[in-house]
Each structure stands twice: as C-alpha cells, then as structure tokens.
C-alpha cells in the first residue's frame, strides 16, 4: 500500500518493534546503526494515525496476517452486553470490560470479532480455556480456528493462544493480527506477559475480566497496554436477573482440641520470636523482609516454619472436613464444587469421600473427563485447589464450598462466579468454612472485603 | 548435583569457598539416614514431611535439603499401583457418585464393591487410587550409607555444583592419566603443557549444555580424587546471571579427604580394570546412557548392546512401550511450566526428566524465577 506525499517512510515489523526508514515516527527512537526509528509495536495504530493526519507519504509493510472471512454468528446480546460493546466501540475499539463470571464476556468478544472482521488473536491463561474458546468460535462462526500453545502452532485468521505462547512468539507473531482480545486480562501486567501488550501491533484491543486489580501499578499498566475501563458491572448488579441469585455464608468452625494445641504452640513460637527480636509485621512488605531473614537466621526459620505449620492446621483442619461431610450429606442433590488452598487437602478429601479431584497434577484428559461427567450429572461433586478458580466452564454447579483459600478478593469472586450461571429456579450458595479464633479469620475477612 | 539455591558458599574479595560439612554435622547426618531407614515402605510424601521436620533442628535448611538431595541418590522409589490408577479413580468415583460417602462404612462398601468388580483386593485398590502421584511413590529400597560418607558425598556434590558454574578451569596434576586430558577437551577449549607435572587449562561458555558439562566435571573430579596429587582453580560465575566472577581453589592435599564421589560415579574409575564376568543389567524402563555407563564402568557402546531392544533417543534408552506412554504424557508439554512437566515425567518413573525432554525434542527455557521456567518444543533433530 503506498500513500501520496513528499518523503517516503517505510514501516516494517521487526521482532516486536515498528521500524521506520525515511523519517521519524511518534514514539520512535533513532537507531544510528540502522539509520531508522524504532517504536514499540503497541504504537502501530498511533503511528498510522499520525502519518495519515500529516499527509505523510508512507509504505506500510507491517501487517502480514491473513484476511478474515466474513463472519455471521447469529449471536444476540443481552442489554448490558450490548452496552459493553457499544462503550468499547465508542472508545475507539480499545479498553477493558469488567463483567462477573457467567455474565457472558465471551459473547461480547465474539460479537466484537464479528463486527470488526479483522485477523484476531485471543489470548487466554490456560490450555483448557483455549480449547473452550476454540470450540465456541468454530461452532458459532463455522470456520477453523488457529491454536498456538500446548504443542500447536497453527495460525489462522482467528487464533487462540495461551499467554505463555503469545509471549514467547511475540517477535514472530506480533504483526499477524489487527484485533487482540485478552481474556482474564488481569494476568497481562505480569512481567513476562507485558511483552504481549508491547510487541503486538493490533490497534484494536479488548481486555476481559471479572475482577480488576486494585493496585495502581497494574491498572496503569493495563491502561497503557489495552486501554481504560469502558464498562464495568459487579456480581450484585446482575444477580437475580442475568446471574443466579446467591447467598454467601461464612461458617466459623472450631479446631479439634489437639489441633488447637498445635496451632497455639506454633503461633506462640512465631509471635515469641517476633517479640524477642522487636519485629513488627504491619504489611506484606514487613512479612517479606521477615521471610528473607529466615534464609540466614536459623531461629527466624524455626519461627517461620512454626507459623506455617500452625496455618496448615487452621486451613486444613479435620473439623472442616467433618463439616464438609455434613454439608454434602444434607445437600446430596446439589452439584458441589469444593475449593481448597493446598493440594494435600484436595487429595485427602478425594481419598476419604471418593470425590473426583482436579489439581495441576491431573492429566488433561482425565480433567476433561471429570468435567464432562460433572456436566452430565454422573459426578455430583468435584474437589479442587486453584485450577478451577478461573475460566473453566462449569455450567451448573449450585453450591461452592471454600475450605481454604488466599486473602485475594479476586480468587473469592472467581470462586463465587463458578456457581452463578443463571438457570431456572437456581439459588446459588457459597459456604466458606473458617477455623474460629485463628489467623484464617483475617484472611477470610480480607477476601470478602474486596 | 544440587540445585543452585541449595549451594552454600562464602564469598570474599573475589574468592568463593563452598561451606563444607564437617564432623560437627555427624549427628544431623545420622538423623537423616535413620529418617530414610524408618520410612522404607512409606511414601515419598511421608518421607518429605519427615525431612521437613529435620529443618527445625537448628541447621541451615539449605544444608539439610542438600544432604537429603544426596541421600535421594541412595533411594529407590516405585509405584504402588496394583491396577491402573486412572481406572481405579474412574470406577470408584462413579460408584461413589450414587451415594454420599461420609462414614467409614460407606467408604468400605464402595471400595469392596469396586474392588470385587476389578478383581483386586480392597487394600490394593485403595493403594492404587493415587499411586501415579509423585508424592505417593513408595520408598522401596534405601542403600545404607555411613554418616561420615554422607557428609563426604555432600561435599563432593557441593564442589561439583559450584564447578558447573565455572567458565575456566586450571588444573595441575602429577599422575599420568590420558582420560583427564580427554575430559578437558570435551569441556571446551583446552591447552595442556607439561613441565614435570601437567598443567591443563580449559575454557567454555558457562551457560551452554550445563547437564553435559556437569557429568564431565563429575567424572573429572572423581578421577582426580582416586589419583591424588592435584590442584584445581576455577573462575566461577555465581550466582547465575549475576555476571560476577569468583576464584575457586581446591587441592587434593587440603580438601581431598573431605570429598567422596557417590557410588553412582565411582564406577568409571574401575573402567580400566579387567572385566571378570558379564554384568547384570540394571532394571529400568528409561536409561540415561552416560549415567548408567559411568555407574557400571563400561563404555556407552557396551551399555547400548546390553539394552539393544530399547529405543535409542540419543543419550536416552527407553522401552518401546514406555516411549508411547511418555510421548502421550508430553503431548501438551510445550509451553507448560518446567516444574509441572517434571512432575509428569517423574510420575512415569523418570528420575532425571531434563535429558528425556531434550531427547524427545523439547527444550527448557531457563528463567531466573524457577516457577517461570518453561518447556517448549524445538525442531526435531533426529528422526525419532
């Protein structure tokens, strides 16, 4: 493509950068060795806009992707989904859409793909999610969808890639797409994934998430790489209408006398050490400093191990397991997801109650089989640690039990989201079991406060 | 070899010294040996829990873990599965989905019903349930070791681990041993001069083929220890990626008595000795050619003859049926985190996953953050 004007600027894509020969470009840094200007691929859209505005003559050799065929899906958006898409459109096909799990973020993205009809890359955090996206796109658009990741490297007009693969192959794939959709976009600010935002030319960008990070650093990073929040809705905005009605119940359970003794002993050792050394833990940073100290101070290490042991007791207590049994016994017909923080507890419950377990160690084929049987109703319960926290499509669970988790509100919202898909007459429930009188109560409070 | 985060050193004014174990650590060594002996028949998970407890005895945890890593070389782990764990799980969960398993009676009933159907005892079925997990492997054998030898083997491993970070090595030795020179040449650019004693200088890129270099250095160090009369100095880049180079010096006279190679590598020293009778072929479905040849004290070619029905992947021999299993398990390995892939291979009984990965056309992308290390697929070099 050649555009008319006086001096010819030639734009090319080189390993995640836009290289301009023949004249300067916005965000471009001059490289004397190659007598050219280099800008991050992220700036491609702005560069083109600038050159067009200034009636500059240029030759664009950047995009080398495939033409997208005409798409027709027959997808009909709900009112709020339509509003989200329209807001994204108004923002110049840029920005973040924040919708709760089960609210149909995928559908909004698919409609955007259909509308723009450009070569598109969808970036997802896990292989399971990549498969789900691919199947959905192929089914609705009736075309073959490319896959990059998990051993595949097939690029097509519409391609799904994992964050890992998209990042590793950014230098080679960065100029193949005009629209990029980041599913679970809160992963993008991570150091190794930021490269995707920087090294892909896609001038149109959409970020999807159920929970946006609160820290300023991540937000600024997302704004720079994808755009500002263009539409946001919380679980409570949709509960009862587009999402299932739900209740959250926190049950404080006591430790067994033996566990209580072990917990007290461990925590006292830890606190005693802090007291003796005059160490105050007021923030995550203080705690990090303490942990670093354990590398060179055996007594500090003993204190840390004692604290960890005490927390293990609180998070994985036997009374929680007993309570879980009662809960399941009194709700035998409820499809139930049991969440824990540690795999050890997952396997303990699986062995004790013969509940199928899914962890990162579960082979993919077996994981798919468990989820399939769960969907069919052949399994009524699954116990898992963190792998089902986000993304995986588990359509009709109605009871989530959190036996243990982190203090992250994101994890809490995502676990809640697992049971929120709307079904006729469904009343979703999330029950969290917390060890009474232990540090776990603070963790629980933190995650619920959000 | 110890992972980089377990290497214990002191650095001062450009000189680096490993923190060697000494007689004052005998009590810890005794404890760790007895923990292993007591856990024979238990699972790897139980053993690891017991070893974690030893980290609270007041010693540097890196030291405790380092000793445990050395002891792992003396362990044989095996799966406890009587039936396929996947089949056991599928059948048990399906049966249990009909009822809610809450009491011991419910549990026993389900277990007995499924065990009967599968033609195994309830106990075997229960053992098989998660027998494919790494932590569920059984410690089948533990080769007894004297605590003093454990400390010496640790020192040897520590020295070797540090040497794998070297980029230059100067060796002065008195004995005549052509193998030492050969090993120097294999390490990198090598110059040898003789003036009464022999002086060998070898230089190489510290980041390339670390596993291979480690096995050469292991052989070199073992050979030197068996002969005596040497001094070694190395330029060591430590920690990896820091770019800082330190001088590391060691001699037979000062440190020789503190170090002892593990039995696994002592074999090669016997290479020159006459062979009396055919060796028994060690069992195993995946064989690391170099390691096993060293262990048996035979050439790699002889070893390959011993396992001629195995598939040769170039450095790794593997049983045909196991190869299918491993390939299947690695189908989705590209772009996975290294730790997860290692876990998958270890579950399949592969003790040393990285050479197997490489032999099957995968490579590892090493990152500073261990959790970020990834496996990716590169273009196949062989027709395998």
mmCIF file with all atom_site columns, N, CA and C in Angstrom, chain B residues 10-44:
data_model
loop_
_atom_site.group_PDB
_atom_site.id
_atom_site.type_symbol
_atom_site.label_atom_id
_atom_site.label_alt_id
_atom_site.label_comp_id
_atom_site.label_asym_id
_atom_site.label_entity_id
_atom_site.label_seq_id
_atom_site.pdbx_PDB_ins_code
_atom_site.Cartn_x
_atom_site.Cartn_y
_atom_site.Cartn_z
_atom_site.occupancy
_atom_site.B_iso_or_equiv
_atom_site.pdbx_formal_charge
_atom_site.auth_seq_id
_atom_site.auth_comp_id
_atom_site.auth_asym_id
_atom_site.auth_atom_id
_atom_site.pdbx_PDB_model_num
ATOM 1   N N  . UNK B 1 10 ? 30.784 -19.133 50.712 1.00 0.00 ? 10 UNK B N  1
ATOM 2   C CA . UNK B 1 10 ? 31.172 -17.837 51.288 1.00 0.00 ? 10 UNK B CA 1
ATOM 3   C C  . UNK B 1 10 ? 31.945 -17.102 50.199 1.00 0.00 ? 10 UNK B C  1
ATOM 4   N N  . UNK B 1 11 ? 31.630 -15.813 50.056 1.00 0.00 ? 11 UNK B N  1
ATOM 5   C CA . UNK B 1 11 ? 32.337 -15.031 49.035 1.00 0.00 ? 11 UNK B CA 1
ATOM 6   C C  . UNK B 1 11 ? 33.026 -13.858 49.709 1.00 0.00 ? 11 UNK B C  1
ATOM 7   N N  . UNK B 1 12 ? 34.277 -13.676 49.393 1.00 0.00 ? 12 UNK B N  1
ATOM 8   C CA . UNK B 1 12 ? 35.009 -12.565 49.985 1.00 0.00 ? 12 UNK B CA 1
ATOM 9   C C  . UNK B 1 12 ? 36.161 -12.172 49.080 1.00 0.00 ? 12 UNK B C  1
ATOM 10  N N  . UNK B 1 13 ? 36.218 -10.905 48.787 1.00 0.00 ? 13 UNK B N  1
ATOM 11  C CA . UNK B 1 13 ? 37.305 -10.338 47.988 1.00 0.00 ? 13 UNK B CA 1
ATOM 12  C C  . UNK B 1 13 ? 37.605 -11.180 46.736 1.00 0.00 ? 13 UNK B C  1
ATOM 13  N N  . UNK B 1 14 ? 36.593 -11.477 46.013 1.00 0.00 ? 14 UNK B N  1
ATOM 14  C CA . UNK B 1 14 ? 36.777 -12.171 44.741 1.00 0.00 ? 14 UNK B CA 1
ATOM 15  C C  . UNK B 1 14 ? 37.036 -13.662 44.853 1.00 0.00 ? 14 UNK B C  1
ATOM 16  N N  . UNK B 1 15 ? 36.993 -14.183 46.093 1.00 0.00 ? 15 UNK B N  1
ATOM 17  C CA . UNK B 1 15 ? 37.239 -15.624 46.282 1.00 0.00 ? 15 UNK B CA 1
ATOM 18  C C  . UNK B 1 15 ? 35.957 -16.294 46.774 1.00 0.00 ? 15 UNK B C  1
ATOM 19  N N  . UNK B 1 16 ? 35.660 -17.442 46.241 1.00 0.00 ? 16 UNK B N  1
ATOM 20  C CA . UNK B 1 16 ? 34.460 -18.166 46.662 1.00 0.00 ? 16 UNK B CA 1
ATOM 21  C C  . UNK B 1 16 ? 34.858 -19.513 47.280 1.00 0.00 ? 16 UNK B C  1
ATOM 22  N N  . UNK B 1 17 ? 34.240 -19.847 48.422 1.00 0.00 ? 17 UNK B N  1
ATOM 23  C CA . UNK B 1 17 ? 34.558 -21.103 49.110 1.00 0.00 ? 17 UNK B CA 1
ATOM 24  C C  . UNK B 1 17 ? 33.266 -21.833 49.445 1.00 0.00 ? 17 UNK B C  1
ATOM 25  N N  . UNK B 1 18 ? 33.166 -23.098 49.089 1.00 0.00 ? 18 UNK B N  1
ATOM 26  C CA . UNK B 1 18 ? 31.960 -23.838 49.489 1.00 0.00 ? 18 UNK B CA 1
ATOM 27  C C  . UNK B 1 18 ? 31.939 -24.018 51.009 1.00 0.00 ? 18 UNK B C  1
ATOM 28  N N  . UNK B 1 19 ? 30.764 -24.021 51.598 1.00 0.00 ? 19 UNK B N  1
ATOM 29  C CA . UNK B 1 19 ? 30.655 -24.270 53.034 1.00 0.00 ? 19 UNK B CA 1
ATOM 30  C C  . UNK B 1 19 ? 30.528 -25.780 53.223 1.00 0.00 ? 19 UNK B C  1
ATOM 31  N N  . UNK B 1 20 ? 31.668 -26.412 53.463 1.00 0.00 ? 20 UNK B N  1
ATOM 32  C CA . UNK B 1 20 ? 31.684 -27.873 53.539 1.00 0.00 ? 20 UNK B CA 1
ATOM 33  C C  . UNK B 1 20 ? 31.121 -28.385 54.857 1.00 0.00 ? 20 UNK B C  1
ATOM 34  N N  . UNK B 1 21 ? 30.613 -29.609 54.791 1.00 0.00 ? 21 UNK B N  1
ATOM 35  C CA . UNK B 1 21 ? 30.161 -30.297 56.010 1.00 0.00 ? 21 UNK B CA 1
ATOM 36  C C  . UNK B 1 21 ? 31.386 -30.859 56.717 1.00 0.00 ? 21 UNK B C  1
ATOM 37  N N  . UNK B 1 22 ? 31.309 -30.920 58.041 1.00 0.00 ? 22 UNK B N  1
ATOM 38  C CA . UNK B 1 22 ? 32.431 -31.485 58.797 1.00 0.00 ? 22 UNK B CA 1
ATOM 39  C C  . UNK B 1 22 ? 31.889 -32.415 59.881 1.00 0.00 ? 22 UNK B C  1
ATOM 40  N N  . UNK B 1 23 ? 32.791 -32.931 60.711 1.00 0.00 ? 23 UNK B N  1
ATOM 41  C CA . UNK B 1 23 ? 32.377 -33.894 61.734 1.00 0.00 ? 23 UNK B CA 1
ATOM 42  C C  . UNK B 1 23 ? 31.319 -33.344 62.691 1.00 0.00 ? 23 UNK B C  1
ATOM 43  N N  . UNK B 1 24 ? 31.295 -32.035 62.830 1.00 0.00 ? 24 UNK B N  1
ATOM 44  C CA . UNK B 1 24 ? 30.285 -31.462 63.746 1.00 0.00 ? 24 UNK B CA 1
ATOM 45  C C  . UNK B 1 24 ? 28.863 -31.675 63.226 1.00 0.00 ? 24 UNK B C  1
ATOM 46  N N  . UNK B 1 25 ? 28.765 -32.120 61.967 1.00 0.00 ? 25 UNK B N  1
ATOM 47  C CA . UNK B 1 25 ? 27.431 -32.359 61.401 1.00 0.00 ? 25 UNK B CA 1
ATOM 48  C C  . UNK B 1 25 ? 27.053 -33.839 61.411 1.00 0.00 ? 25 UNK B C  1
ATOM 49  N N  . UNK B 1 26 ? 27.879 -34.646 62.077 1.00 0.00 ? 26 UNK B N  1
ATOM 50  C CA . UNK B 1 26 ? 27.627 -36.097 62.071 1.00 0.00 ? 26 UNK B CA 1
ATOM 51  C C  . UNK B 1 26 ? 26.257 -36.451 62.643 1.00 0.00 ? 26 UNK B C  1
ATOM 52  N N  . UNK B 1 27 ? 25.879 -35.733 63.689 1.00 0.00 ? 27 UNK B N  1
ATOM 53  C CA . UNK B 1 27 ? 24.609 -36.051 64.333 1.00 0.00 ? 27 UNK B CA 1
ATOM 54  C C  . UNK B 1 27 ? 23.440 -35.829 63.363 1.00 0.00 ? 27 UNK B C  1
ATOM 55  N N  . UNK B 1 28 ? 23.496 -34.725 62.603 1.00 0.00 ? 28 UNK B N  1
ATOM 56  C CA . UNK B 1 28 ? 22.438 -34.469 61.620 1.00 0.00 ? 28 UNK B CA 1
ATOM 57  C C  . UNK B 1 28 ? 22.447 -35.560 60.541 1.00 0.00 ? 28 UNK B C  1
ATOM 58  N N  . UNK B 1 29 ? 23.669 -35.911 60.088 1.00 0.00 ? 29 UNK B N  1
ATOM 59  C CA . UNK B 1 29 ? 23.773 -36.942 59.049 1.00 0.00 ? 29 UNK B CA 1
ATOM 60  C C  . UNK B 1 29 ? 23.145 -38.247 59.547 1.00 0.00 ? 29 UNK B C  1
ATOM 61  N N  . UNK B 1 30 ? 23.450 -38.609 60.808 1.00 0.00 ? 30 UNK B N  1
ATOM 62  C CA . UNK B 1 30 ? 22.882 -39.837 61.390 1.00 0.00 ? 30 UNK B CA 1
ATOM 63  C C  . UNK B 1 30 ? 21.353 -39.758 61.404 1.00 0.00 ? 30 UNK B C  1
ATOM 64  N N  . UNK B 1 31 ? 20.841 -38.609 61.823 1.00 0.00 ? 31 UNK B N  1
ATOM 65  C CA . UNK B 1 31 ? 19.382 -38.439 61.900 1.00 0.00 ? 31 UNK B CA 1
ATOM 66  C C  . UNK B 1 31 ? 18.751 -38.623 60.521 1.00 0.00 ? 31 UNK B C  1
ATOM 67  N N  . UNK B 1 32 ? 19.340 -37.987 59.513 1.00 0.00 ? 32 UNK B N  1
ATOM 68  C CA . UNK B 1 32 ? 18.743 -38.059 58.176 1.00 0.00 ? 32 UNK B CA 1
ATOM 69  C C  . UNK B 1 32 ? 18.782 -39.475 57.620 1.00 0.00 ? 32 UNK B C  1
ATOM 70  N N  . UNK B 1 33 ? 19.889 -40.171 57.894 1.00 0.00 ? 33 UNK B N  1
ATOM 71  C CA . UNK B 1 33 ? 19.985 -41.563 57.427 1.00 0.00 ? 33 UNK B CA 1
ATOM 72  C C  . UNK B 1 33 ? 18.899 -42.384 58.113 1.00 0.00 ? 33 UNK B C  1
ATOM 73  N N  . UNK B 1 34 ? 18.738 -42.173 59.431 1.00 0.00 ? 34 UNK B N  1
ATOM 74  C CA . UNK B 1 34 ? 17.737 -43.002 60.116 1.00 0.00 ? 34 UNK B CA 1
ATOM 75  C C  . UNK B 1 34 ? 16.312 -42.626 59.690 1.00 0.00 ? 34 UNK B C  1
ATOM 76  N N  . UNK B 1 35 ? 16.078 -41.359 59.349 1.00 0.00 ? 35 UNK B N  1
ATOM 77  C CA . UNK B 1 35 ? 14.746 -40.983 58.843 1.00 0.00 ? 35 UNK B CA 1
ATOM 78  C C  . UNK B 1 35 ? 14.442 -41.780 57.572 1.00 0.00 ? 35 UNK B C  1
ATOM 79  N N  . UNK B 1 36 ? 15.442 -41.908 56.716 1.00 0.00 ? 36 UNK B N  1
ATOM 80  C CA . UNK B 1 36 ? 15.242 -42.680 55.480 1.00 0.00 ? 36 UNK B CA 1
ATOM 81  C C  . UNK B 1 36 ? 14.983 -44.147 55.792 1.00 0.00 ? 36 UNK B C  1
ATOM 82  N N  . UNK B 1 37 ? 15.779 -44.683 56.719 1.00 0.00 ? 37 UNK B N  1
ATOM 83  C CA . UNK B 1 37 ? 15.604 -46.110 57.047 1.00 0.00 ? 37 UNK B CA 1
ATOM 84  C C  . UNK B 1 37 ? 14.213 -46.374 57.628 1.00 0.00 ? 37 UNK B C  1
ATOM 85  N N  . UNK B 1 38 ? 13.780 -45.434 58.483 1.00 0.00 ? 38 UNK B N  1
ATOM 86  C CA . UNK B 1 38 ? 12.465 -45.615 59.121 1.00 0.00 ? 38 UNK B CA 1
ATOM 87  C C  . UNK B 1 38 ? 11.324 -45.488 58.114 1.00 0.00 ? 38 UNK B C  1
ATOM 88  N N  . UNK B 1 39 ? 11.572 -44.805 57.018 1.00 0.00 ? 39 UNK B N  1
ATOM 89  C CA . UNK B 1 39 ? 10.483 -44.574 56.061 1.00 0.00 ? 39 UNK B CA 1
ATOM 90  C C  . UNK B 1 39 ? 10.457 -45.573 54.908 1.00 0.00 ? 39 UNK B C  1
ATOM 91  N N  . UNK B 1 40 ? 11.276 -46.609 54.982 1.00 0.00 ? 40 UNK B N  1
ATOM 92  C CA . UNK B 1 40 ? 11.218 -47.623 53.915 1.00 0.00 ? 40 UNK B CA 1
ATOM 93  C C  . UNK B 1 40 ? 9.818  -48.229 53.957 1.00 0.00 ? 40 UNK B C  1
ATOM 94  N N  . UNK B 1 41 ? 9.175  -48.295 52.809 1.00 0.00 ? 41 UNK B N  1
ATOM 95  C CA . UNK B 1 41 ? 7.802  -48.808 52.755 1.00 0.00 ? 41 UNK B CA 1
ATOM 96  C C  . UNK B 1 41 ? 6.779  -47.684 52.810 1.00 0.00 ? 41 UNK B C  1
ATOM 97  N N  . UNK B 1 42 ? 7.220  -46.502 53.203 1.00 0.00 ? 42 UNK B N  1
ATOM 98  C CA . UNK B 1 42 ? 6.316  -45.341 53.232 1.00 0.00 ? 42 UNK B CA 1
ATOM 99  C C  . UNK B 1 42 ? 6.336  -44.625 51.897 1.00 0.00 ? 42 UNK B C  1
ATOM 100 N N  . UNK B 1 43 ? 5.572  -43.551 51.801 1.00 0.00 ? 43 UNK B N  1
ATOM 101 C CA . UNK B 1 43 ? 5.528  -42.819 50.534 1.00 0.00 ? 43 UNK B CA 1
ATOM 102 C C  . UNK B 1 43 ? 6.574  -41.700 50.517 1.00 0.00 ? 43 UNK B C  1
ATOM 103 N N  . UNK B 1 44 ? 6.813  -41.213 49.322 1.00 0.00 ? 44 UNK B N  1
ATOM 104 C CA . UNK B 1 44 ? 7.751  -40.097 49.173 1.00 0.00 ? 44 UNK B CA 1
ATOM 105 C C  . UNK B 1 44 ? 7.236  -38.876 49.939 1.00 0.00 ? 44 UNK B C  1
#
